[in-house]
Amino acid sequence: MANPDRAGERYRVDYALVEGRGYVADGKSVEMWARFDDVGYLWLDVVSVGTTQPKESYPVGGETSAVQRIDPILFI
């Protein structure tokens, strides 16, 4: 379910559980961002520090979600 009122918003994520694997944003080599795309769908982006292009992106919510947990939970 899209949330168009939040389109373009971005939030820093400290920890995520994706497909059973834990990811921790250490701030030295990896950052994670929860991002609402231009139509309001939520994605988890894993980004190398100092870059803006995601190394990996995962859909959050819905039938295709690979993400089981995001901390901190700030949205929805």
PDB file of N, CA and C in Angstrom:
ATOM      1  N   MET A   1       0.845  -1.178   0.000  1.00  0.00           N
ATOM      2  CA  MET A   1       0.000   0.000   0.000  1.00  0.00           C
ATOM      3  C   MET A   1       0.892   1.243   0.000  1.00  0.00           C
ATOM      4  N   ALA A   2       0.692   2.084  -0.942  1.00  0.00           N
ATOM      5  CA  ALA A   2       1.493   3.310  -1.068  1.00  0.00           C
ATOM      6  C   ALA A   2       0.979   4.381  -0.116  1.00  0.00           C
ATOM      7  N   ASN A   3       1.881   5.249   0.275  1.00  0.00           N
ATOM      8  CA  ASN A   3       1.559   6.388   1.128  1.00  0.00           C
ATOM      9  C   ASN A   3       2.065   7.643   0.413  1.00  0.00           C
ATOM     10  N   PRO A   4       1.313   8.147  -0.583  1.00  0.00           N
ATOM     11  CA  PRO A   4       1.800   9.261  -1.408  1.00  0.00           C
ATOM     12  C   PRO A   4       2.131  10.531  -0.635  1.00  0.00           C
ATOM     13  N   ASP A   5       1.538  10.727   0.546  1.00  0.00           N
ATOM     14  CA  ASP A   5       1.843  11.917   1.340  1.00  0.00           C
ATOM     15  C   ASP A   5       3.283  11.904   1.873  1.00  0.00           C
ATOM     16  N   ARG A   6       3.932  10.744   1.877  1.00  0.00           N
ATOM     17  CA  ARG A   6       5.292  10.619   2.399  1.00  0.00           C
ATOM     18  C   ARG A   6       6.330  10.503   1.284  1.00  0.00           C
ATOM     19  N   ALA A   7       5.916  10.582   0.042  1.00  0.00           N
ATOM     20  CA  ALA A   7       6.825  10.436  -1.105  1.00  0.00           C
ATOM     21  C   ALA A   7       8.039  11.346  -0.960  1.00  0.00           C
ATOM     22  N   GLY A   8       9.220  10.765  -1.173  1.00  0.00           N
ATOM     23  CA  GLY A   8      10.463  11.523  -1.103  1.00  0.00           C
ATOM     24  C   GLY A   8      11.097  11.594   0.273  1.00  0.00           C
ATOM     25  N   GLU A   9      10.393  11.197   1.328  1.00  0.00           N
ATOM     26  CA  GLU A   9      10.964  11.236   2.683  1.00  0.00           C
ATOM     27  C   GLU A   9      12.005  10.134   2.837  1.00  0.00           C
ATOM     28  N   ARG A  10      13.004  10.380   3.694  1.00  0.00           N
ATOM     29  CA  ARG A  10      14.091   9.438   3.938  1.00  0.00           C
ATOM     30  C   ARG A  10      14.470   9.461   5.412  1.00  0.00           C
ATOM     31  N   TYR A  11      14.753   8.285   5.982  1.00  0.00           N
ATOM     32  CA  TYR A  11      15.100   8.177   7.395  1.00  0.00           C
ATOM     33  C   TYR A  11      16.280   7.232   7.564  1.00  0.00           C
ATOM     34  N   ARG A  12      17.203   7.588   8.428  1.00  0.00           N
ATOM     35  CA  ARG A  12      18.347   6.724   8.730  1.00  0.00           C
ATOM     36  C   ARG A  12      17.864   5.498   9.512  1.00  0.00           C
ATOM     37  N   VAL A  13      18.427   4.334   9.175  1.00  0.00           N
ATOM     38  CA  VAL A  13      18.093   3.075   9.831  1.00  0.00           C
ATOM     39  C   VAL A  13      19.363   2.537  10.492  1.00  0.00           C
ATOM     40  N   ASP A  14      19.245   2.086  11.744  1.00  0.00           N
ATOM     41  CA  ASP A  14      20.390   1.541  12.475  1.00  0.00           C
ATOM     42  C   ASP A  14      20.550   0.040  12.281  1.00  0.00           C
ATOM     43  N   TYR A  15      19.422  -0.680  12.202  1.00  0.00           N
ATOM     44  CA  TYR A  15      19.455  -2.131  12.111  1.00  0.00           C
ATOM     45  C   TYR A  15      18.296  -2.604  11.245  1.00  0.00           C
ATOM     46  N   ALA A  16      18.522  -3.641  10.461  1.00  0.00           N
ATOM     47  CA  ALA A  16      17.449  -4.246   9.673  1.00  0.00           C
ATOM     48  C   ALA A  16      17.666  -5.749   9.595  1.00  0.00           C
ATOM     49  N   LEU A  17      16.574  -6.469   9.557  1.00  0.00           N
ATOM     50  CA  LEU A  17      16.602  -7.902   9.336  1.00  0.00           C
ATOM     51  C   LEU A  17      15.992  -8.137   7.964  1.00  0.00           C
ATOM     52  N   VAL A  18      16.809  -8.630   7.034  1.00  0.00           N
ATOM     53  CA  VAL A  18      16.393  -8.813   5.643  1.00  0.00           C
ATOM     54  C   VAL A  18      16.653 -10.259   5.250  1.00  0.00           C
ATOM     55  N   GLU A  19      15.592 -10.944   4.847  1.00  0.00           N
ATOM     56  CA  GLU A  19      15.686 -12.344   4.436  1.00  0.00           C
ATOM     57  C   GLU A  19      16.467 -13.171   5.466  1.00  0.00           C
ATOM     58  N   GLY A  20      16.211 -12.906   6.761  1.00  0.00           N
ATOM     59  CA  GLY A  20      16.844 -13.647   7.836  1.00  0.00           C
ATOM     60  C   GLY A  20      18.260 -13.215   8.183  1.00  0.00           C
ATOM     61  N   ARG A  21      18.794 -12.233   7.480  1.00  0.00           N
ATOM     62  CA  ARG A  21      20.160 -11.759   7.735  1.00  0.00           C
ATOM     63  C   ARG A  21      20.117 -10.374   8.385  1.00  0.00           C
ATOM     64  N   GLY A  22      20.865 -10.207   9.473  1.00  0.00           N
ATOM     65  CA  GLY A  22      20.908  -8.920  10.153  1.00  0.00           C
ATOM     66  C   GLY A  22      21.895  -7.976   9.501  1.00  0.00           C
ATOM     67  N   TYR A  23      21.494  -6.728   9.323  1.00  0.00           N
ATOM     68  CA  TYR A  23      22.351  -5.669   8.792  1.00  0.00           C
ATOM     69  C   TYR A  23      22.479  -4.590   9.851  1.00  0.00           C
ATOM     70  N   VAL A  24      23.689  -4.114  10.109  1.00  0.00           N
ATOM     71  CA  VAL A  24      23.929  -3.036  11.067  1.00  0.00           C
ATOM     72  C   VAL A  24      24.632  -1.905  10.334  1.00  0.00           C
ATOM     73  N   ALA A  25      24.101  -0.707  10.474  1.00  0.00           N
ATOM     74  CA  ALA A  25      24.733   0.474   9.873  1.00  0.00           C
ATOM     75  C   ALA A  25      25.851   0.920  10.803  1.00  0.00           C
ATOM     76  N   ASP A  26      27.092   0.735  10.375  1.00  0.00           N
ATOM     77  CA  ASP A  26      28.218   1.088  11.237  1.00  0.00           C
ATOM     78  C   ASP A  26      28.672   2.533  11.071  1.00  0.00           C
ATOM     79  N   GLY A  27      28.196   3.228  10.043  1.00  0.00           N
ATOM     80  CA  GLY A  27      28.559   4.627   9.824  1.00  0.00           C
ATOM     81  C   GLY A  27      29.953   4.821   9.270  1.00  0.00           C
ATOM     82  N   LYS A  28      30.719   3.747   9.154  1.00  0.00           N
ATOM     83  CA  LYS A  28      32.076   3.837   8.613  1.00  0.00           C
ATOM     84  C   LYS A  28      32.140   3.303   7.192  1.00  0.00           C
ATOM     85  N   SER A  29      31.424   2.212   6.941  1.00  0.00           N
ATOM     86  CA  SER A  29      31.429   1.658   5.590  1.00  0.00           C
ATOM     87  C   SER A  29      30.018   1.485   5.037  1.00  0.00           C
ATOM     88  N   VAL A  30      29.029   1.329   5.928  1.00  0.00           N
ATOM     89  CA  VAL A  30      27.655   1.077   5.484  1.00  0.00           C
ATOM     90  C   VAL A  30      26.678   1.997   6.201  1.00  0.00           C
ATOM     91  N   GLU A  31      25.745   2.550   5.432  1.00  0.00           N
ATOM     92  CA  GLU A  31      24.596   3.282   5.964  1.00  0.00           C
ATOM     93  C   GLU A  31      23.344   2.609   5.425  1.00  0.00           C
ATOM     94  N   MET A  32      22.242   2.750   6.152  1.00  0.00           N
ATOM     95  CA  MET A  32      20.959   2.255   5.666  1.00  0.00           C
ATOM     96  C   MET A  32      19.930   3.365   5.779  1.00  0.00           C
ATOM     97  N   TRP A  33      19.062   3.413   4.790  1.00  0.00           N
ATOM     98  CA  TRP A  33      18.023   4.432   4.752  1.00  0.00           C
ATOM     99  C   TRP A  33      16.683   3.795   4.414  1.00  0.00           C
ATOM    100  N   ALA A  34      15.637   4.188   5.138  1.00  0.00           N
ATOM    101  CA  ALA A  34      14.271   3.859   4.765  1.00  0.00           C
ATOM    102  C   ALA A  34      13.812   5.021   3.894  1.00  0.00           C
ATOM    103  N   ARG A  35      13.365   4.697   2.691  1.00  0.00           N
ATOM    104  CA  ARG A  35      13.040   5.731   1.706  1.00  0.00           C
ATOM    105  C   ARG A  35      11.667   5.482   1.108  1.00  0.00           C
ATOM    106  N   PHE A  36      10.850   6.525   1.089  1.00  0.00           N
ATOM    107  CA  PHE A  36       9.581   6.470   0.374  1.00  0.00           C
ATOM    108  C   PHE A  36       9.848   6.933  -1.057  1.00  0.00           C
ATOM    109  N   ASP A  37       9.537   6.078  -2.039  1.00  0.00           N
ATOM    110  CA  ASP A  37       9.793   6.449  -3.434  1.00  0.00           C
ATOM    111  C   ASP A  37       8.813   7.517  -3.895  1.00  0.00           C
ATOM    112  N   ASP A  38       8.873   7.865  -5.171  1.00  0.00           N
ATOM    113  CA  ASP A  38       8.085   8.999  -5.671  1.00  0.00           C
ATOM    114  C   ASP A  38       6.578   8.760  -5.664  1.00  0.00           C
ATOM    115  N   VAL A  39       6.128   7.525  -5.489  1.00  0.00           N
ATOM    116  CA  VAL A  39       4.692   7.266  -5.360  1.00  0.00           C
ATOM    117  C   VAL A  39       4.291   6.857  -3.945  1.00  0.00           C
ATOM    118  N   GLY A  40       5.281   6.767  -3.023  1.00  0.00           N
ATOM    119  CA  GLY A  40       4.974   6.520  -1.629  1.00  0.00           C
ATOM    120  C   GLY A  40       5.189   5.101  -1.132  1.00  0.00           C
ATOM    121  N   TYR A  41       5.818   4.239  -1.946  1.00  0.00           N
ATOM    122  CA  TYR A  41       6.167   2.892  -1.462  1.00  0.00           C
ATOM    123  C   TYR A  41       7.459   2.965  -0.665  1.00  0.00           C
ATOM    124  N   LEU A  42       7.559   2.144   0.391  1.00  0.00           N
ATOM    125  CA  LEU A  42       8.702   2.172   1.286  1.00  0.00           C
ATOM    126  C   LEU A  42       9.759   1.158   0.851  1.00  0.00           C
ATOM    127  N   TRP A  43      11.022   1.601   0.845  1.00  0.00           N
ATOM    128  CA  TRP A  43      12.175   0.776   0.478  1.00  0.00           C
ATOM    129  C   TRP A  43      13.256   0.919   1.532  1.00  0.00           C
ATOM    130  N   LEU A  44      14.052  -0.137   1.698  1.00  0.00           N
ATOM    131  CA  LEU A  44      15.245  -0.092   2.531  1.00  0.00           C
ATOM    132  C   LEU A  44      16.434  -0.062   1.582  1.00  0.00           C
ATOM    133  N   ASP A  45      17.248   0.982   1.671  1.00  0.00           N
ATOM    134  CA  ASP A  45      18.452   1.124   0.838  1.00  0.00           C
ATOM    135  C   ASP A  45      19.688   0.881   1.689  1.00  0.00           C
ATOM    136  N   VAL A  46      20.594   0.017   1.214  1.00  0.00           N
ATOM    137  CA  VAL A  46      21.887  -0.210   1.838  1.00  0.00           C
ATOM    138  C   VAL A  46      22.902   0.540   0.981  1.00  0.00           C
ATOM    139  N   VAL A  47      23.629   1.500   1.598  1.00  0.00           N
ATOM    140  CA  VAL A  47      24.471   2.441   0.866  1.00  0.00           C
ATOM    141  C   VAL A  47      25.882   2.441   1.448  1.00  0.00           C
ATOM    142  N   SER A  48      26.888   2.487   0.586  1.00  0.00           N
ATOM    143  CA  SER A  48      28.261   2.684   1.060  1.00  0.00           C
ATOM    144  C   SER A  48      28.409   4.113   1.545  1.00  0.00           C
ATOM    145  N   VAL A  49      29.078   4.323   2.673  1.00  0.00           N
ATOM    146  CA  VAL A  49      29.287   5.661   3.219  1.00  0.00           C
ATOM    147  C   VAL A  49      30.015   6.515   2.176  1.00  0.00           C
ATOM    148  N   GLY A  50      29.555   7.732   2.007  1.00  0.00           N
ATOM    149  CA  GLY A  50      30.171   8.658   1.061  1.00  0.00           C
ATOM    150  C   GLY A  50      29.571   8.593  -0.332  1.00  0.00           C
ATOM    151  N   THR A  51      28.581   7.706  -0.527  1.00  0.00           N
ATOM    152  CA  THR A  51      27.912   7.613  -1.825  1.00  0.00           C
ATOM    153  C   THR A  51      26.420   7.804  -1.631  1.00  0.00           C
ATOM    154  N   THR A  52      25.710   7.983  -2.705  1.00  0.00           N
ATOM    155  CA  THR A  52      24.258   8.117  -2.623  1.00  0.00           C
ATOM    156  C   THR A  52      23.543   6.985  -3.341  1.00  0.00           C
ATOM    157  N   GLN A  53      24.248   6.255  -4.176  1.00  0.00           N
ATOM    158  CA  GLN A  53      23.648   5.168  -4.943  1.00  0.00           C
ATOM    159  C   GLN A  53      23.581   3.895  -4.088  1.00  0.00           C
ATOM    160  N   PRO A  54      22.387   3.321  -3.898  1.00  0.00           N
ATOM    161  CA  PRO A  54      22.275   2.111  -3.083  1.00  0.00           C
ATOM    162  C   PRO A  54      23.018   0.923  -3.693  1.00  0.00           C
ATOM    163  N   LYS A  55      23.694   0.147  -2.824  1.00  0.00           N
ATOM    164  CA  LYS A  55      24.281  -1.119  -3.251  1.00  0.00           C
ATOM    165  C   LYS A  55      23.169  -2.147  -3.410  1.00  0.00           C
ATOM    166  N   GLU A  56      22.179  -2.064  -2.520  1.00  0.00           N
ATOM    167  CA  GLU A  56      21.034  -2.963  -2.535  1.00  0.00           C
ATOM    168  C   GLU A  56      19.809  -2.191  -2.076  1.00  0.00           C
ATOM    169  N   SER A  57      18.653  -2.530  -2.629  1.00  0.00           N
ATOM    170  CA  SER A  57      17.381  -1.951  -2.208  1.00  0.00           C
ATOM    171  C   SER A  57      16.370  -3.080  -2.035  1.00  0.00           C
ATOM    172  N   TYR A  58      15.601  -2.986  -0.952  1.00  0.00           N
ATOM    173  CA  TYR A  58      14.612  -4.014  -0.649  1.00  0.00           C
ATOM    174  C   TYR A  58      13.259  -3.364  -0.409  1.00  0.00           C
ATOM    175  N   PRO A  59      12.172  -3.927  -0.976  1.00  0.00           N
ATOM    176  CA  PRO A  59      10.834  -3.406  -0.687  1.00  0.00           C
ATOM    177  C   PRO A  59      10.442  -3.743   0.748  1.00  0.00           C
ATOM    178  N   VAL A  60       9.738  -2.830   1.394  1.00  0.00           N
ATOM    179  CA  VAL A  60       9.272  -3.024   2.764  1.00  0.00           C
ATOM    180  C   VAL A  60       7.749  -3.102   2.734  1.00  0.00           C
ATOM    181  N   GLY A  61       7.213  -4.178   3.260  1.00  0.00           N
ATOM    182  CA  GLY A  61       5.766  -4.345   3.296  1.00  0.00           C
ATOM    183  C   GLY A  61       5.232  -4.996   2.029  1.00  0.00           C
ATOM    184  N   GLY A  62       4.042  -5.504   2.115  1.00  0.00           N
ATOM    185  CA  GLY A  62       3.404  -6.139   0.970  1.00  0.00           C
ATOM    186  C   GLY A  62       3.908  -7.559   0.745  1.00  0.00           C
ATOM    187  N   GLU A  63       3.405  -8.176  -0.299  1.00  0.00           N
ATOM    188  CA  GLU A  63       3.716  -9.566  -0.601  1.00  0.00           C
ATOM    189  C   GLU A  63       5.169  -9.787  -1.007  1.00  0.00           C
ATOM    190  N   THR A  64       5.815  -8.784  -1.562  1.00  0.00           N
ATOM    191  CA  THR A  64       7.190  -8.950  -2.048  1.00  0.00           C
ATOM    192  C   THR A  64       8.238  -8.503  -1.043  1.00  0.00           C
ATOM    193  N   SER A  65       7.844  -8.201   0.183  1.00  0.00           N
ATOM    194  CA  SER A  65       8.781  -7.689   1.180  1.00  0.00           C
ATOM    195  C   SER A  65       9.807  -8.737   1.590  1.00  0.00           C
ATOM    196  N   ALA A  66      11.068  -8.325   1.559  1.00  0.00           N
ATOM    197  CA  ALA A  66      12.160  -9.164   2.045  1.00  0.00           C
ATOM    198  C   ALA A  66      12.566  -8.733   3.449  1.00  0.00           C
ATOM    199  N   VAL A  67      12.020  -7.620   3.920  1.00  0.00           N
ATOM    200  CA  VAL A  67      12.429  -7.010   5.188  1.00  0.00           C
ATOM    201  C   VAL A  67      11.483  -7.450   6.304  1.00  0.00           C
ATOM    202  N   GLN A  68      12.054  -8.075   7.342  1.00  0.00           N
ATOM    203  CA  GLN A  68      11.246  -8.498   8.481  1.00  0.00           C
ATOM    204  C   GLN A  68      11.249  -7.479   9.616  1.00  0.00           C
ATOM    205  N   ARG A  69      12.299  -6.650   9.702  1.00  0.00           N
ATOM    206  CA  ARG A  69      12.398  -5.695  10.816  1.00  0.00           C
ATOM    207  C   ARG A  69      13.287  -4.518  10.426  1.00  0.00           C
ATOM    208  N   ILE A  70      12.911  -3.335  10.908  1.00  0.00           N
ATOM    209  CA  ILE A  70      13.715  -2.116  10.753  1.00  0.00           C
ATOM    210  C   ILE A  70      13.722  -1.399  12.094  1.00  0.00           C
ATOM    211  N   ASP A  71      14.884  -0.971  12.548  1.00  0.00           N
ATOM    212  CA  ASP A  71      15.011  -0.172  13.778  1.00  0.00           C
ATOM    213  C   ASP A  71      15.775   1.094  13.468  1.00  0.00           C
ATOM    214  N   PRO A  72      15.403   2.243  13.929  1.00  0.00           N
ATOM    215  CA  PRO A  72      14.175   2.478  14.686  1.00  0.00           C
ATOM    216  C   PRO A  72      12.955   2.475  13.782  1.00  0.00           C
ATOM    217  N   ILE A  73      11.809   2.149  14.356  1.00  0.00           N
ATOM    218  CA  ILE A  73      10.550   2.169  13.593  1.00  0.00           C
ATOM    219  C   ILE A  73       9.977   3.573  13.749  1.00  0.00           C
ATOM    220  N   LEU A  74       9.964   4.313  12.660  1.00  0.00           N
ATOM    221  CA  LEU A  74       9.538   5.727  12.707  1.00  0.00           C
ATOM    222  C   LEU A  74       8.309   6.017  11.885  1.00  0.00           C
ATOM    223  N   PHE A  75       7.783   5.038  11.207  1.00  0.00           N
ATOM    224  CA  PHE A  75       6.800   5.344  10.173  1.00  0.00           C
ATOM    225  C   PHE A  75       5.670   4.326  10.134  1.00  0.00           C
ATOM    226  N   ILE A  76       4.708   4.619   9.309  1.00  0.00           N
ATOM    227  CA  ILE A  76       3.485   3.864   9.027  1.00  0.00           C
ATOM    228  C   ILE A  76       2.561   3.831  10.202  1.00  0.00           C
TER     229      ILE A  76
END
